[in-house]
mmCIF file of C-alpha atoms in Angstrom:
data_model
loop_
_atom_site.group_PDB
_atom_site.id
_atom_site.type_symbol
_atom_site.label_atom_id
_atom_site.label_comp_id
_atom_site.label_asym_id
_atom_site.label_seq_id
_atom_site.Cartn_x
_atom_site.Cartn_y
_atom_site.Cartn_z
ATOM 1 C CA UNK A 90 55.152 44.583 138.161
ATOM 2 C CA UNK A 91 57.345 46.921 136.269
ATOM 3 C CA UNK A 92 55.613 49.652 134.441
ATOM 4 C CA UNK A 93 56.595 50.294 130.888
ATOM 5 C CA UNK A 94 58.045 53.713 130.340
ATOM 6 C CA UNK A 95 56.406 55.590 127.558
ATOM 7 C CA UNK A 96 58.504 55.681 124.413
ATOM 8 C CA UNK A 97 60.717 58.684 124.155
ATOM 9 C CA UNK A 98 59.380 61.173 121.770
ATOM 10 C CA UNK A 99 61.807 62.879 119.515
ATOM 11 C CA UNK A 100 61.886 66.578 119.952
ATOM 12 C CA UNK A 101 60.442 68.290 116.921
ATOM 13 C CA UNK A 102 63.061 69.818 114.687
ATOM 14 C CA UNK A 103 63.844 73.308 115.672
ATOM 15 C CA UNK A 104 62.100 75.609 113.357
ATOM 16 C CA UNK A 105 63.955 78.446 111.885
ATOM 17 C CA UNK A 106 62.439 81.579 113.195
ATOM 18 C CA UNK A 107 61.326 83.984 110.574
ATOM 19 C CA UNK A 108 60.964 87.682 110.857
ATOM 20 C CA UNK A 109 59.383 89.580 108.064
ATOM 21 C CA UNK A 110 60.003 86.692 105.659
ATOM 22 C CA UNK A 111 63.806 86.534 106.206
ATOM 23 C CA UNK A 112 65.499 83.535 107.827
ATOM 24 C CA UNK A 113 68.327 83.843 110.327
ATOM 25 C CA UNK A 114 70.715 82.342 107.747
ATOM 26 C CA UNK A 115 69.774 85.063 105.297
ATOM 27 C CA UNK A 116 69.830 87.904 107.784
ATOM 28 C CA UNK A 117 73.591 88.719 107.436
ATOM 29 C CA UNK A 118 73.034 89.470 103.776
ATOM 30 C CA UNK A 119 70.929 92.434 104.785
ATOM 31 C CA UNK A 120 73.950 93.875 106.534
ATOM 32 C CA UNK A 121 75.599 94.200 103.122
ATOM 33 C CA UNK A 122 72.736 96.250 101.725
ATOM 34 C CA UNK A 123 74.033 99.741 102.675
ATOM 35 C CA UNK A 124 77.501 98.989 101.303
ATOM 36 C CA UNK A 125 76.050 97.380 98.198
ATOM 37 C CA UNK A 126 73.796 100.353 97.517
ATOM 38 C CA UNK A 127 76.682 102.757 98.052
ATOM 39 C CA UNK A 128 78.959 100.799 95.704
ATOM 40 C CA UNK A 129 76.203 100.657 93.097
ATOM 41 C CA UNK A 130 75.620 104.407 93.233
ATOM 42 C CA UNK A 131 79.277 105.431 93.435
ATOM 43 C CA UNK A 132 80.949 102.819 91.207
ATOM 44 C CA UNK A 133 78.583 100.698 89.120
ATOM 45 C CA UNK A 134 76.200 103.382 87.832
ATOM 46 C CA UNK A 135 78.958 105.854 86.809
ATOM 47 C CA UNK A 136 80.822 103.014 85.087
ATOM 48 C CA UNK A 137 77.724 101.949 83.152
ATOM 49 C CA UNK A 138 77.032 105.575 82.251
ATOM 50 C CA UNK A 139 80.624 106.061 81.060
ATOM 51 C CA UNK A 140 80.376 102.934 78.913
ATOM 52 C CA UNK A 141 77.159 104.214 77.357
ATOM 53 C CA UNK A 142 78.575 107.698 76.706
ATOM 54 C CA UNK A 143 81.636 106.138 75.051
ATOM 55 C CA UNK A 144 79.341 104.536 72.473
ATOM 56 C CA UNK A 145 77.475 107.688 71.444
ATOM 57 C CA UNK A 146 78.482 110.918 69.710
ATOM 58 C CA UNK A 147 78.123 113.255 72.678
ATOM 59 C CA UNK A 148 79.555 116.746 72.322
ATOM 60 C CA UNK A 149 78.515 120.347 72.920
ATOM 61 C CA UNK A 150 75.884 120.089 70.181
ATOM 62 C CA UNK A 151 74.166 116.939 71.452
ATOM 63 C CA UNK A 152 74.709 117.459 75.189
ATOM 64 C CA UNK A 153 71.356 119.163 75.696
ATOM 65 C CA UNK A 154 69.487 116.084 74.489
ATOM 66 C CA UNK A 155 72.123 113.482 75.290
ATOM 67 C CA UNK A 156 69.583 110.660 75.449
ATOM 68 C CA UNK A 157 68.948 111.152 71.736
ATOM 69 C CA UNK A 158 72.642 111.450 70.813
ATOM 70 C CA UNK A 159 73.511 109.250 67.804
ATOM 71 C CA UNK A 160 74.868 105.803 68.562
ATOM 72 C CA UNK A 161 78.249 105.321 66.854
ATOM 73 C CA UNK A 162 79.470 102.077 68.432
ATOM 74 C CA UNK A 163 83.239 101.727 68.748
ATOM 75 C CA UNK A 164 84.112 104.788 66.661
ATOM 76 C CA UNK A 165 85.169 106.752 69.748
ATOM 77 C CA UNK A 166 87.572 103.980 70.765
ATOM 78 C CA UNK A 167 89.079 103.897 67.281
ATOM 79 C CA UNK A 168 89.443 107.675 67.258
ATOM 80 C CA UNK A 169 91.083 107.587 70.693
ATOM 81 C CA UNK A 170 94.171 105.887 69.310
ATOM 82 C CA UNK A 171 94.524 108.519 66.583
ATOM 83 C CA UNK A 172 93.997 111.404 69.026
ATOM 84 C CA UNK A 173 97.213 110.998 70.996
ATOM 85 C CA UNK A 174 96.041 108.396 73.516
ATOM 86 C CA UNK A 175 98.822 105.937 72.669
ATOM 87 C CA UNK A 176 101.434 108.600 73.334
ATOM 88 C CA UNK A 177 99.716 109.496 76.608
ATOM 89 C CA UNK A 178 99.644 105.837 77.635
ATOM 90 C CA UNK A 179 103.378 105.551 77.002
ATOM 91 C CA UNK A 180 104.084 108.735 78.961
ATOM 92 C CA UNK A 181 101.865 107.649 81.876
ATOM 93 C CA UNK A 182 103.276 104.127 82.102
ATOM 94 C CA UNK A 183 106.912 105.182 81.820
ATOM 95 C CA UNK A 184 106.366 108.018 84.286
ATOM 96 C CA UNK A 185 104.691 105.655 86.780
ATOM 97 C CA UNK A 186 107.303 102.911 86.462
ATOM 98 C CA UNK A 187 110.306 105.252 86.766
ATOM 99 C CA UNK A 188 108.757 107.045 89.743
ATOM 100 C CA UNK A 189 108.006 103.773 91.530
ATOM 101 C CA UNK A 190 111.459 102.296 90.875
ATOM 102 C CA UNK A 191 113.089 105.475 92.202
ATOM 103 C CA UNK A 192 110.938 105.753 95.332
ATOM 104 C CA UNK A 193 111.411 102.145 96.510
ATOM 105 C CA UNK A 194 115.096 102.353 97.566
ATOM 106 C CA UNK A 195 114.542 105.813 99.056
ATOM 107 C CA UNK A 196 111.580 104.615 101.118
ATOM 108 C CA UNK A 197 113.311 101.445 102.313
ATOM 109 C CA UNK A 198 116.464 103.375 103.266
ATOM 110 C CA UNK A 199 114.407 105.920 105.208
ATOM 111 C CA UNK A 200 112.595 103.104 107.025
ATOM 112 C CA UNK A 201 115.894 101.475 107.991
ATOM 113 C CA UNK A 202 117.185 104.828 109.268
ATOM 114 C CA UNK A 203 114.180 105.354 111.552
ATOM 115 C CA UNK A 204 113.635 101.758 112.647
ATOM 116 C CA UNK A 205 115.855 101.670 115.734
ATOM 117 C CA UNK A 206 115.462 104.020 118.656
ATOM 118 C CA UNK A 207 117.797 106.992 118.993
ATOM 119 C CA UNK A 208 117.571 110.529 120.202
ATOM 120 C CA UNK A 209 115.545 112.690 117.818
ATOM 121 C CA UNK A 210 113.977 109.782 115.931
ATOM 122 C CA UNK A 211 110.469 111.199 116.328
ATOM 123 C CA UNK A 212 111.561 114.473 114.728
ATOM 124 C CA UNK A 213 113.198 112.643 111.817
ATOM 125 C CA UNK A 214 110.034 110.622 111.228
ATOM 126 C CA UNK A 215 107.932 113.768 111.240
ATOM 127 C CA UNK A 216 110.241 115.466 108.729
ATOM 128 C CA UNK A 217 110.107 112.422 106.445
ATOM 129 C CA UNK A 218 106.308 112.619 106.343
ATOM 130 C CA UNK A 219 106.114 116.276 105.281
ATOM 131 C CA UNK A 220 105.963 115.580 101.514
ATOM 132 C CA UNK A 221 103.253 112.955 102.064
ATOM 133 C CA UNK A 222 100.917 115.026 104.240
ATOM 134 C CA UNK A 223 101.037 118.103 102.016
ATOM 135 C CA UNK A 224 98.160 118.294 99.496
ATOM 136 C CA UNK A 225 99.164 117.656 95.891
ATOM 137 C CA UNK A 226 98.107 121.107 94.711
ATOM 138 C CA UNK A 227 100.288 122.719 97.402
ATOM 139 C CA UNK A 228 103.296 120.625 96.341
ATOM 140 C CA UNK A 229 102.706 121.457 92.672
ATOM 141 C CA UNK A 230 102.214 125.177 93.363
ATOM 142 C CA UNK A 231 105.416 125.442 95.414
ATOM 143 C CA UNK A 232 107.479 123.583 92.831
ATOM 144 C CA UNK A 233 105.953 125.587 89.996
ATOM 145 C CA UNK A 234 107.085 128.786 91.707
ATOM 146 C CA UNK A 235 110.547 127.421 92.429
ATOM 147 C CA UNK A 236 111.065 126.154 88.861
ATOM 148 C CA UNK A 237 110.207 129.384 87.079
ATOM 149 C CA UNK A 238 113.002 130.824 84.866
ATOM 150 C CA UNK A 239 113.662 133.418 87.572
ATOM 151 C CA UNK A 240 112.872 131.035 90.428
ATOM 152 C CA UNK A 241 115.009 129.950 93.330
ATOM 153 C CA UNK A 242 116.208 126.729 91.641
ATOM 154 C CA UNK A 243 117.766 128.539 88.681
ATOM 155 C CA UNK A 244 119.172 131.171 91.045
ATOM 156 C CA UNK A 245 120.966 128.509 93.076
ATOM 157 C CA UNK A 246 122.229 126.754 89.961
ATOM 158 C CA UNK A 247 123.523 130.060 88.572
ATOM 159 C CA UNK A 248 125.696 130.488 91.665
ATOM 160 C CA UNK A 249 127.613 127.350 90.747
ATOM 161 C CA UNK A 250 127.785 128.203 87.059
ATOM 162 C CA UNK A 251 124.938 125.984 85.795
ATOM 163 C CA UNK A 252 122.256 127.255 83.466
ATOM 164 C CA UNK A 253 118.992 125.734 84.681
ATOM 165 C CA UNK A 254 116.997 126.688 81.607
ATOM 166 C CA UNK A 255 113.284 125.981 81.258
ATOM 167 C CA UNK A 256 111.959 123.322 83.615
ATOM 168 C CA UNK A 257 108.262 123.517 82.783
ATOM 169 C CA UNK A 258 108.339 123.244 78.988
ATOM 170 C CA UNK A 259 110.029 121.132 76.355
ATOM 171 C CA UNK A 260 111.620 117.708 76.931
ATOM 172 C CA UNK A 261 112.851 118.791 80.377
ATOM 173 C CA UNK A 262 109.255 118.945 81.614
ATOM 174 C CA UNK A 263 109.019 115.132 81.603
ATOM 175 C CA UNK A 264 111.931 114.745 84.016
ATOM 176 C CA UNK A 265 110.639 117.662 86.070
ATOM 177 C CA UNK A 266 107.355 115.815 86.551
ATOM 178 C CA UNK A 267 109.211 112.657 87.606
ATOM 179 C CA UNK A 268 111.452 114.484 90.079
ATOM 180 C CA UNK A 269 108.551 116.295 91.727
ATOM 181 C CA UNK A 270 106.542 113.068 91.890
ATOM 182 C CA UNK A 271 109.462 111.239 93.514
ATOM 183 C CA UNK A 272 109.802 113.991 96.108
ATOM 184 C CA UNK A 273 106.100 113.797 96.948
ATOM 185 C CA UNK A 274 105.570 110.014 96.763
ATOM 186 C CA UNK A 275 108.531 108.310 98.451
ATOM 187 C CA UNK A 276 107.095 108.652 102.020
ATOM 188 C CA UNK A 277 104.351 106.178 101.073
ATOM 189 C CA UNK A 278 106.946 103.470 100.415
ATOM 190 C CA UNK A 279 108.657 104.580 103.627
ATOM 191 C CA UNK A 280 105.479 104.051 105.679
ATOM 192 C CA UNK A 281 104.794 100.608 104.209
ATOM 193 C CA UNK A 282 108.399 99.524 104.727
ATOM 194 C CA UNK A 283 108.497 100.842 108.276
ATOM 195 C CA UNK A 284 105.295 98.971 109.121
ATOM 196 C CA UNK A 285 106.816 95.767 107.727
ATOM 197 C CA UNK A 286 110.030 96.276 109.710
ATOM 198 C CA UNK A 287 108.033 96.591 112.923
ATOM 199 C CA UNK A 288 106.593 93.122 112.285
ATOM 200 C CA UNK A 289 110.013 91.433 112.207
ATOM 201 C CA UNK A 290 110.304 89.136 115.226
ATOM 202 C CA UNK A 291 112.764 90.389 117.826
ATOM 203 C CA UNK A 292 114.143 86.857 118.163
ATOM 204 C CA UNK A 293 115.314 87.033 114.556
ATOM 205 C CA UNK A 294 117.499 90.035 115.365
ATOM 206 C CA UNK A 295 118.823 88.310 118.486
ATOM 207 C CA UNK A 296 119.660 85.141 116.558
ATOM 208 C CA UNK A 297 121.475 87.155 113.918
ATOM 209 C CA UNK A 298 123.487 88.946 116.588
ATOM 210 C CA UNK A 299 124.395 85.661 118.296
ATOM 211 C CA UNK A 300 125.538 84.148 114.991
ATOM 212 C CA UNK A 301 127.688 87.197 114.303
ATOM 213 C CA UNK A 302 125.907 88.118 111.080
ATOM 214 C CA UNK A 303 127.177 91.393 109.684
ATOM 215 C CA UNK A 304 124.950 94.233 108.510
ATOM 216 C CA UNK A 305 124.817 93.495 104.775
ATOM 217 C CA UNK A 306 124.044 89.725 104.963
ATOM 218 C CA UNK A 307 121.443 90.447 107.634
ATOM 219 C CA UNK A 308 119.802 93.064 105.434
ATOM 220 C CA UNK A 309 119.843 90.857 102.340
ATOM 221 C CA UNK A 310 118.850 87.516 103.891
ATOM 222 C CA UNK A 311 116.767 88.485 106.932
ATOM 223 C CA UNK A 312 115.234 91.939 106.644
ATOM 224 C CA UNK A 313 114.485 92.262 102.913
ATOM 225 C CA UNK A 314 112.518 88.965 102.754
ATOM 226 C CA UNK A 315 110.184 90.373 105.402
ATOM 227 C CA UNK A 316 109.692 93.461 103.247
ATOM 228 C CA UNK A 317 108.838 91.578 100.059
ATOM 229 C CA UNK A 318 105.050 91.372 100.468
ATOM 230 C CA UNK A 319 104.404 94.885 101.819
ATOM 231 C CA UNK A 320 106.800 96.490 99.337
ATOM 232 C CA UNK A 321 105.193 94.685 96.384
ATOM 233 C CA UNK A 322 101.785 95.904 97.527
ATOM 234 C CA UNK A 323 103.171 99.407 97.991
ATOM 235 C CA UNK A 324 104.674 99.298 94.489
ATOM 236 C CA UNK A 325 101.315 98.330 93.006
ATOM 237 C CA UNK A 326 99.420 101.051 94.858
ATOM 238 C CA UNK A 327 102.108 103.629 94.088
ATOM 239 C CA UNK A 328 102.122 102.753 90.386
ATOM 240 C CA UNK A 329 98.348 103.066 90.150
ATOM 241 C CA UNK A 330 98.505 106.360 92.019
ATOM 242 C CA UNK A 331 101.181 107.701 89.646
ATOM 243 C CA UNK A 332 99.125 106.736 86.600
ATOM 244 C CA UNK A 333 95.990 108.382 88.036
ATOM 245 C CA UNK A 334 97.760 111.514 89.254
ATOM 246 C CA UNK A 335 95.963 114.483 87.735
ATOM 247 C CA UNK A 336 96.502 117.268 90.250
ATOM 248 C CA UNK A 337 100.290 117.375 90.018
ATOM 249 C CA UNK A 338 100.653 117.776 86.210
ATOM 250 C CA UNK A 339 97.575 120.001 86.009
ATOM 251 C CA UNK A 340 98.815 122.521 88.579
ATOM 252 C CA UNK A 341 102.471 122.203 87.621
ATOM 253 C CA UNK A 342 102.090 122.682 83.866
ATOM 254 C CA UNK A 343 98.516 123.849 83.283
ATOM 255 C CA UNK A 344 96.078 122.639 80.641
ATOM 256 C CA UNK A 345 96.759 121.813 77.922
ATOM 257 C CA UNK A 346 100.041 120.436 79.205
ATOM 258 C CA UNK A 347 103.229 120.204 77.129
ATOM 259 C CA UNK A 348 103.319 117.201 74.826
ATOM 260 C CA UNK A 349 106.026 115.514 76.901
ATOM 261 C CA UNK A 350 103.845 115.425 80.043
ATOM 262 C CA UNK A 351 100.443 114.869 78.450
ATOM 263 C CA UNK A 352 99.528 111.956 80.718
ATOM 264 C CA UNK A 353 96.223 110.075 80.444
ATOM 265 C CA UNK A 354 94.266 112.081 83.040
ATOM 266 C CA UNK A 355 95.320 115.296 81.303
ATOM 267 C CA UNK A 356 94.291 114.213 77.797
ATOM 268 C CA UNK A 357 90.927 112.991 79.124
ATOM 269 C CA UNK A 358 90.388 116.313 80.903
ATOM 270 C CA UNK A 359 91.319 118.412 77.873
ATOM 271 C CA UNK A 360 89.211 116.295 75.510
ATOM 272 C CA UNK A 361 86.204 116.511 77.805
ATOM 273 C CA UNK A 362 86.213 120.014 79.273
ATOM 274 C CA UNK A 363 88.107 122.017 76.660
ATOM 275 C CA UNK A 364 87.335 120.247 73.389
ATOM 276 C CA UNK A 365 83.877 119.243 74.715
ATOM 277 C CA UNK A 366 84.122 115.777 73.093
ATOM 278 C CA UNK A 367 82.443 113.920 75.935
ATOM 279 C CA UNK A 368 81.953 110.653 74.057
ATOM 280 C CA UNK A 369 85.585 110.554 72.998
ATOM 281 C CA UNK A 370 86.826 111.384 76.488
ATOM 282 C CA UNK A 371 84.610 108.647 77.968
ATOM 283 C CA UNK A 372 86.166 106.133 75.574
ATOM 284 C CA UNK A 373 89.633 107.286 76.657
ATOM 285 C CA UNK A 374 88.624 106.920 80.307
ATOM 286 C CA UNK A 375 87.361 103.367 79.725
ATOM 287 C CA UNK A 376 90.604 102.412 77.991
ATOM 288 C CA UNK A 377 92.549 103.947 80.870
ATOM 289 C CA UNK A 378 90.521 101.863 83.324
ATOM 290 C CA UNK A 379 91.373 98.695 81.397
ATOM 291 C CA UNK A 380 95.056 99.637 81.432
ATOM 292 C CA UNK A 381 94.992 100.265 85.168
ATOM 293 C CA UNK A 382 93.279 96.927 85.800
ATOM 294 C CA UNK A 383 96.136 94.970 84.183
ATOM 295 C CA UNK A 384 98.788 95.416 86.948
ATOM 296 C CA UNK A 385 96.080 94.935 89.580
ATOM 297 C CA UNK A 386 95.084 91.598 88.044
ATOM 298 C CA UNK A 387 98.717 90.508 87.771
ATOM 299 C CA UNK A 388 99.346 91.337 91.447
ATOM 300 C CA UNK A 389 96.211 89.568 92.680
ATOM 301 C CA UNK A 390 97.099 86.546 90.570
ATOM 302 C CA UNK A 391 100.636 86.472 92.007
ATOM 303 C CA UNK A 392 99.332 86.761 95.573
ATOM 304 C CA UNK A 393 96.898 83.925 94.956
ATOM 305 C CA UNK A 394 99.660 81.697 93.616
ATOM 306 C CA UNK A 395 101.865 82.506 96.628
ATOM 307 C CA UNK A 396 99.055 81.564 99.009
ATOM 308 C CA UNK A 397 98.528 78.243 97.232
ATOM 309 C CA UNK A 398 102.259 77.489 97.294
ATOM 310 C CA UNK A 399 102.483 78.201 101.033
ATOM 311 C CA UNK A 400 99.434 76.039 101.669
ATOM 312 C CA UNK A 401 100.943 73.194 99.655
ATOM 313 C CA UNK A 402 104.174 73.361 101.645
ATOM 314 C CA UNK A 403 102.258 73.062 104.867
#
């Protein structure tokens, strides 16, 4: 007589182990705690404090009891536009755009020069990186010495019959700032372009050689498309860095700087630490942050659209 097997019992659902009240699914969130705390202390709290200071009348008279400083709302923001901020915004944006546009072809050309192997390439690469590895205050100090009325630049120009004039004051100071910034910033574009060139598949070069493609069509139709993404990212980062550059104009021209090079970081510094209008300078800093966020948003939006287009094609 066959014996009936006992009915199979379903294994009890596996219980989620808990440790100190946190499930395993929630445990990875704890790994974000140190970074979250650091970002809160370094970014969020100073930003909230700057927003609060921009809404109060904080100066040398109310600094001692800043908590009780009078609340004036948006008056600091309104005063910012009548205190030269609009002119500083125009100078900063034009300076950043011109510097970026000038550094892109220089950086790409330098990357193309050092892409292929040849004797002495390592030395050429090291020389190209000298402006980038030097601290900004060193670059500004050296150029400030060279561009003095009796400096080496005017001495060289005098030998060929050119009067150099004043480089660090007047309308010429604006173009001096751009030229020095180009000299110091183009290696960043060079590094990004060189990294992108290294990612080009070797088979692409072989196919171009087999098809007999000459240098210019190969550069325009094969190499430059590979550089599009990295160069766009480099342009964004370079533009933001130009706008935020404080060390170069501060050391090169001093504070207060000439009107033609009174960029946003300089006017915020002078308003805060020389005029002691801390509320007004905080409002200027907040407006500068909003201005800087615009190209970043545009770039992120463009990248997102590109990703969606590529996904749709697939």
